[in-house]
Short mmCIF file of C-alpha atoms in Angstrom, two decimals:
data_model
loop_
_atom_site.label_atom_id
_atom_site.label_comp_id
_atom_site.label_asym_id
_atom_site.label_seq_id
_atom_site.Cartn_x
_atom_site.Cartn_y
_atom_site.Cartn_z
CA UNK A 1 4.16 17.25 -64.06
CA UNK A 2 4.63 20.22 -61.70
CA UNK A 3 1.82 20.80 -59.20
CA UNK A 4 1.53 24.14 -57.38
CA UNK A 5 0.19 24.40 -53.83
CA UNK A 6 0.96 28.09 -53.24
CA UNK A 7 1.18 31.10 -55.56
CA UNK A 8 2.39 34.68 -54.96
CA UNK A 9 2.18 37.28 -57.74
CA UNK A 10 5.28 39.46 -58.07
CA UNK A 11 3.69 42.73 -59.10
CA UNK A 12 3.64 44.54 -61.48
CA UNK A 13 5.02 41.86 -63.80
CA UNK A 14 3.36 38.73 -65.14
CA UNK A 15 5.58 36.74 -62.82
CA UNK A 16 4.83 34.68 -59.72
CA UNK A 17 6.74 32.68 -57.17
CA UNK A 18 5.06 29.32 -56.65
CA UNK A 19 5.60 26.46 -54.24
CA UNK A 20 5.26 22.94 -55.59
CA UNK A 21 3.87 19.86 -53.88
CA UNK A 22 7.51 18.79 -53.42
CA UNK A 23 8.23 21.83 -51.24
CA UNK A 24 10.34 23.56 -53.90
CA UNK A 25 9.85 27.13 -55.09
CA UNK A 26 9.87 28.08 -58.77
CA UNK A 27 9.27 31.19 -60.84
CA UNK A 28 6.35 31.22 -63.28
CA UNK A 29 6.18 33.70 -66.17
CA UNK A 30 3.28 34.01 -68.57
CA UNK A 31 2.33 36.06 -71.61
CA UNK A 32 -0.91 37.88 -72.19
CA UNK A 33 -2.20 41.33 -73.09
CA UNK A 34 -2.27 44.05 -70.48
CA UNK A 35 -4.93 46.74 -70.49
CA UNK A 36 -2.71 48.90 -72.70
CA UNK A 37 -1.94 46.01 -75.06
CA UNK A 38 1.76 45.78 -74.20
CA UNK A 39 3.73 42.63 -73.35
CA UNK A 40 1.45 40.38 -75.36
CA UNK A 41 3.84 39.15 -78.06
CA UNK A 42 4.38 35.38 -77.99
CA UNK A 43 7.87 35.74 -79.49
CA UNK A 44 9.13 37.11 -76.16
CA UNK A 45 8.49 33.80 -74.45
CA UNK A 46 10.09 31.91 -77.34
CA UNK A 47 13.15 34.12 -77.11
CA UNK A 48 13.52 33.70 -73.35
CA UNK A 49 13.15 29.93 -73.46
CA UNK A 50 15.60 29.61 -76.36
CA UNK A 51 18.20 31.91 -74.75
CA UNK A 52 18.08 30.26 -71.33
CA UNK A 53 18.27 26.74 -72.76
CA UNK A 54 21.07 27.83 -75.08
CA UNK A 55 23.10 29.00 -72.08
CA UNK A 56 22.33 26.09 -69.76
CA UNK A 57 22.16 23.17 -72.18
CA UNK A 58 24.33 24.13 -75.16
CA UNK A 59 27.07 26.14 -73.45
CA UNK A 60 26.74 24.79 -69.90
CA UNK A 61 26.86 28.36 -68.60
CA UNK A 62 25.49 29.06 -65.13
CA UNK A 63 24.70 32.76 -65.47
CA UNK A 64 20.90 32.68 -65.65
CA UNK A 65 17.95 30.66 -64.36
CA UNK A 66 17.29 27.24 -65.87
CA UNK A 67 14.08 26.47 -67.73
CA UNK A 68 12.28 23.74 -65.79
CA UNK A 69 9.25 23.49 -68.09
CA UNK A 70 7.67 25.50 -70.88
CA UNK A 71 4.36 25.49 -72.73
CA UNK A 72 4.83 27.91 -75.59
CA UNK A 73 1.31 27.48 -76.95
CA UNK A 74 -0.16 28.31 -73.53
CA UNK A 75 2.28 31.19 -73.05
CA UNK A 76 3.84 29.91 -69.83
CA UNK A 77 7.32 29.02 -68.63
CA UNK A 78 8.55 27.70 -65.28
CA UNK A 79 12.02 28.81 -64.23
CA UNK A 80 14.49 28.02 -61.50
CA UNK A 81 13.97 30.25 -58.45
CA UNK A 82 17.20 32.14 -57.77
CA UNK A 83 16.22 33.25 -54.25
CA UNK A 84 17.61 34.34 -51.84
CA UNK A 85 19.16 36.56 -54.51
CA UNK A 86 17.45 39.92 -54.96
CA UNK A 87 17.51 42.59 -57.67
CA UNK A 88 20.59 44.82 -57.48
CA UNK A 89 18.75 48.06 -58.26
CA UNK A 90 16.71 47.79 -55.05
CA UNK A 91 19.86 47.35 -52.97
CA UNK A 92 21.48 50.39 -54.58
CA UNK A 93 18.47 52.58 -53.99
CA UNK A 94 18.13 51.46 -50.40
CA UNK A 95 21.76 51.52 -49.30
CA UNK A 96 23.76 53.44 -51.92
CA UNK A 97 26.79 52.34 -53.91
CA UNK A 98 29.26 52.23 -51.03
CA UNK A 99 27.42 49.33 -49.43
CA UNK A 100 27.25 47.31 -52.65
CA UNK A 101 30.37 48.16 -54.66
CA UNK A 102 31.33 44.48 -54.78
CA UNK A 103 27.89 43.59 -56.15
CA UNK A 104 28.16 46.26 -58.82
CA UNK A 105 31.46 44.74 -59.88
CA UNK A 106 29.79 41.32 -59.97
CA UNK A 107 27.08 42.78 -62.21
CA UNK A 108 29.67 44.13 -64.65
CA UNK A 109 31.61 40.85 -64.52
CA UNK A 110 28.50 38.78 -65.24
CA UNK A 111 27.71 40.88 -68.30
CA UNK A 112 31.31 40.53 -69.49
CA UNK A 113 31.23 36.77 -68.96
CA UNK A 114 28.00 36.49 -70.91
CA UNK A 115 29.66 38.22 -73.86
CA UNK A 116 32.93 36.30 -73.64
CA UNK A 117 31.26 32.89 -73.37
CA UNK A 118 28.78 33.45 -76.20
CA UNK A 119 31.08 35.14 -78.75
CA UNK A 120 31.19 33.07 -81.93
CA UNK A 121 28.11 31.03 -80.96
CA UNK A 122 25.40 32.97 -82.81
CA UNK A 123 24.71 30.14 -85.26
CA UNK A 124 24.08 27.67 -82.46
CA UNK A 125 21.70 30.03 -80.70
CA UNK A 126 19.69 30.94 -83.80
CA UNK A 127 19.22 27.30 -84.76
CA UNK A 128 17.67 26.71 -81.34
CA UNK A 129 15.63 29.91 -81.52
CA UNK A 130 14.32 29.10 -85.03
CA UNK A 131 12.88 25.83 -83.69
CA UNK A 132 10.44 27.92 -81.63
CA UNK A 133 9.41 30.34 -84.34
CA UNK A 134 10.56 32.85 -86.90
CA UNK A 135 13.48 35.07 -85.92
CA UNK A 136 15.54 37.71 -87.72
CA UNK A 137 19.18 37.94 -86.53
CA UNK A 138 19.61 41.30 -88.28
CA UNK A 139 16.74 42.76 -86.28
CA UNK A 140 18.33 41.46 -83.08
CA UNK A 141 21.64 43.03 -84.03
CA UNK A 142 20.45 46.50 -84.93
CA UNK A 143 16.67 46.77 -84.78
CA UNK A 144 16.38 48.22 -81.29
CA UNK A 145 19.21 50.69 -81.82
CA UNK A 146 17.75 51.83 -85.13
CA UNK A 147 14.36 52.38 -83.47
CA UNK A 148 15.91 54.41 -80.66
CA UNK A 149 17.81 56.51 -83.18
CA UNK A 150 14.61 57.33 -85.05
CA UNK A 151 12.86 58.19 -81.79
CA UNK A 152 15.73 60.48 -80.85
CA UNK A 153 15.55 62.27 -84.18
CA UNK A 154 11.79 62.73 -83.78
CA UNK A 155 12.24 64.12 -80.27
CA UNK A 156 14.93 66.52 -81.47
CA UNK A 157 12.65 67.70 -84.26
CA UNK A 158 9.83 68.28 -81.75
CA UNK A 159 12.20 70.50 -79.79
CA UNK A 160 13.13 72.43 -82.90
CA UNK A 161 16.65 70.99 -83.08
CA UNK A 162 17.99 70.00 -86.49
CA UNK A 163 20.36 67.02 -86.61
CA UNK A 164 22.74 67.49 -89.50
CA UNK A 165 26.38 67.79 -90.49
CA UNK A 166 28.91 66.26 -88.12
CA UNK A 167 26.23 64.91 -85.80
CA UNK A 168 24.52 63.00 -88.59
CA UNK A 169 27.87 61.62 -89.79
CA UNK A 170 28.68 60.45 -86.27
CA UNK A 171 25.29 58.75 -86.09
CA UNK A 172 26.03 57.00 -89.36
CA UNK A 173 29.44 55.78 -88.18
CA UNK A 174 27.97 54.48 -84.94
CA UNK A 175 25.22 52.60 -86.77
CA UNK A 176 27.77 51.13 -89.17
CA UNK A 177 29.90 49.86 -86.29
CA UNK A 178 26.92 48.32 -84.51
CA UNK A 179 25.65 46.70 -87.71
CA UNK A 180 28.95 44.84 -88.19
CA UNK A 181 30.27 43.80 -84.74
CA UNK A 182 32.78 41.29 -86.11
CA UNK A 183 34.26 39.31 -83.19
CA UNK A 184 32.25 41.44 -80.75
CA UNK A 185 28.93 39.82 -81.74
CA UNK A 186 27.68 38.36 -78.45
CA UNK A 187 24.47 37.42 -76.69
CA UNK A 188 22.70 40.10 -74.68
CA UNK A 189 19.50 39.68 -72.70
CA UNK A 190 18.39 42.90 -74.42
CA UNK A 191 17.83 44.83 -71.18
CA UNK A 192 21.22 45.09 -69.43
CA UNK A 193 20.29 47.03 -66.32
CA UNK A 194 20.70 46.57 -62.57
CA UNK A 195 17.04 45.58 -62.20
CA UNK A 196 17.78 42.47 -64.30
CA UNK A 197 20.64 41.09 -62.24
CA UNK A 198 20.04 39.17 -59.02
CA UNK A 199 22.70 39.06 -56.31
CA UNK A 200 22.94 37.72 -52.78
CA UNK A 201 22.42 40.58 -50.31
CA UNK A 202 25.02 39.09 -47.96
CA UNK A 203 28.27 37.29 -48.61
CA UNK A 204 29.55 36.63 -52.14
CA UNK A 205 27.37 38.29 -54.79
CA UNK A 206 27.01 35.13 -56.93
CA UNK A 207 25.24 37.18 -59.64
CA UNK A 208 22.69 35.80 -62.10
CA UNK A 209 21.15 37.60 -65.08
CA UNK A 210 17.39 37.49 -65.69
CA UNK A 211 14.72 38.65 -68.15
CA UNK A 212 15.81 37.31 -71.54
CA UNK A 213 12.59 38.17 -73.40
CA UNK A 214 14.51 40.55 -75.68
CA UNK A 215 17.64 38.42 -75.97
CA UNK A 216 19.65 38.29 -79.18
CA UNK A 217 23.14 38.57 -80.57
CA UNK A 218 24.30 42.16 -80.81
CA UNK A 219 27.44 44.26 -80.38
CA UNK A 220 29.13 43.81 -77.00
CA UNK A 221 28.94 47.57 -76.56
CA UNK A 222 25.18 47.20 -76.14
CA UNK A 223 25.79 45.71 -72.71
CA UNK A 224 28.81 47.83 -71.82
CA UNK A 225 26.90 51.09 -72.25
CA UNK A 226 24.57 50.23 -69.35
CA UNK A 227 27.44 50.96 -66.97
CA UNK A 228 27.65 54.58 -68.13
CA UNK A 229 24.23 55.95 -69.12
CA UNK A 230 20.74 55.96 -67.58
CA UNK A 231 18.51 52.99 -68.15
CA UNK A 232 14.78 52.30 -67.79
CA UNK A 233 14.97 52.83 -64.03
CA UNK A 234 16.56 56.26 -64.70
CA UNK A 235 19.51 55.39 -62.53
CA UNK A 236 23.10 56.07 -63.47
CA UNK A 237 25.89 54.36 -61.59
CA UNK A 238 29.46 55.56 -62.07
CA UNK A 239 32.48 53.99 -60.40
CA UNK A 240 35.77 55.40 -61.69
CA UNK A 241 38.82 53.27 -60.98
CA UNK A 242 40.76 54.24 -57.87
CA UNK A 243 44.39 53.26 -57.17
CA UNK A 244 44.31 50.34 -54.80
CA UNK A 245 40.59 50.78 -54.31
CA UNK A 246 41.25 53.08 -51.35
CA UNK A 247 38.91 55.92 -52.30
CA UNK A 248 35.21 55.44 -51.49
CA UNK A 249 32.82 55.04 -54.44
CA UNK A 250 30.84 58.12 -55.47
CA UNK A 251 27.22 58.44 -54.35
CA UNK A 252 24.36 57.02 -56.37
CA UNK A 253 23.10 59.45 -58.99
CA UNK A 254 19.55 59.55 -60.25
CA UNK A 255 18.30 61.19 -63.37
CA UNK A 256 14.73 61.83 -64.36
CA UNK A 257 13.34 61.26 -67.85
CA UNK A 258 12.79 64.37 -69.94
CA UNK A 259 9.46 64.86 -71.65
CA UNK A 260 8.89 67.26 -74.53
#
């Protein structure tokens, strides 16, 4: 039994930091429909609980918060509080890359470790995930990419651009590669961006990955691409290798979403 004596909502998400009657702080996440109907699917909670327990209990991997308690039917989960770590994207926006180059490297390393440590373990994860409800590994592997491809084609059509010939063939090759990752089939949290990695603002970064609602086994490139292209925060971070690390990192770049 976990009893809360204090509760602070972490807007705009359905997340709160709570203090227990033992003086500990925990993170509480819950499911439920928003006014626009988004973020209501129960499977997201099932996926997060399965993924976090898979990492902590099956693989003994300390890269994400531990699940302290979960009530799937009520749509609630209580997680380990990773404070004083904070989200990396906020640090980058506030201080720029130069101040947090080491933390960016820790972010990339954590994503690489997640892939390396989960490669070959898809069967173990999906057995755990299936205990919480129906799941389709094929959809995890390619579903999101296929959806984004269709959206891109629709947007191109709206702009009067026809996708054909070499471009269409390249699309097909890319989809074929992603559909059959071979040894590169690894666990991703499904949203590999700097807003979903927590680091210590001072001292060693000690990075942890969060937000596993869209977790699933997919091609390792799914996580690697976040280091090179804009994500949901419309922020692109580029750090080309420098001999000896003597040259300063480039400034933070921001891009804005395009609307047709």
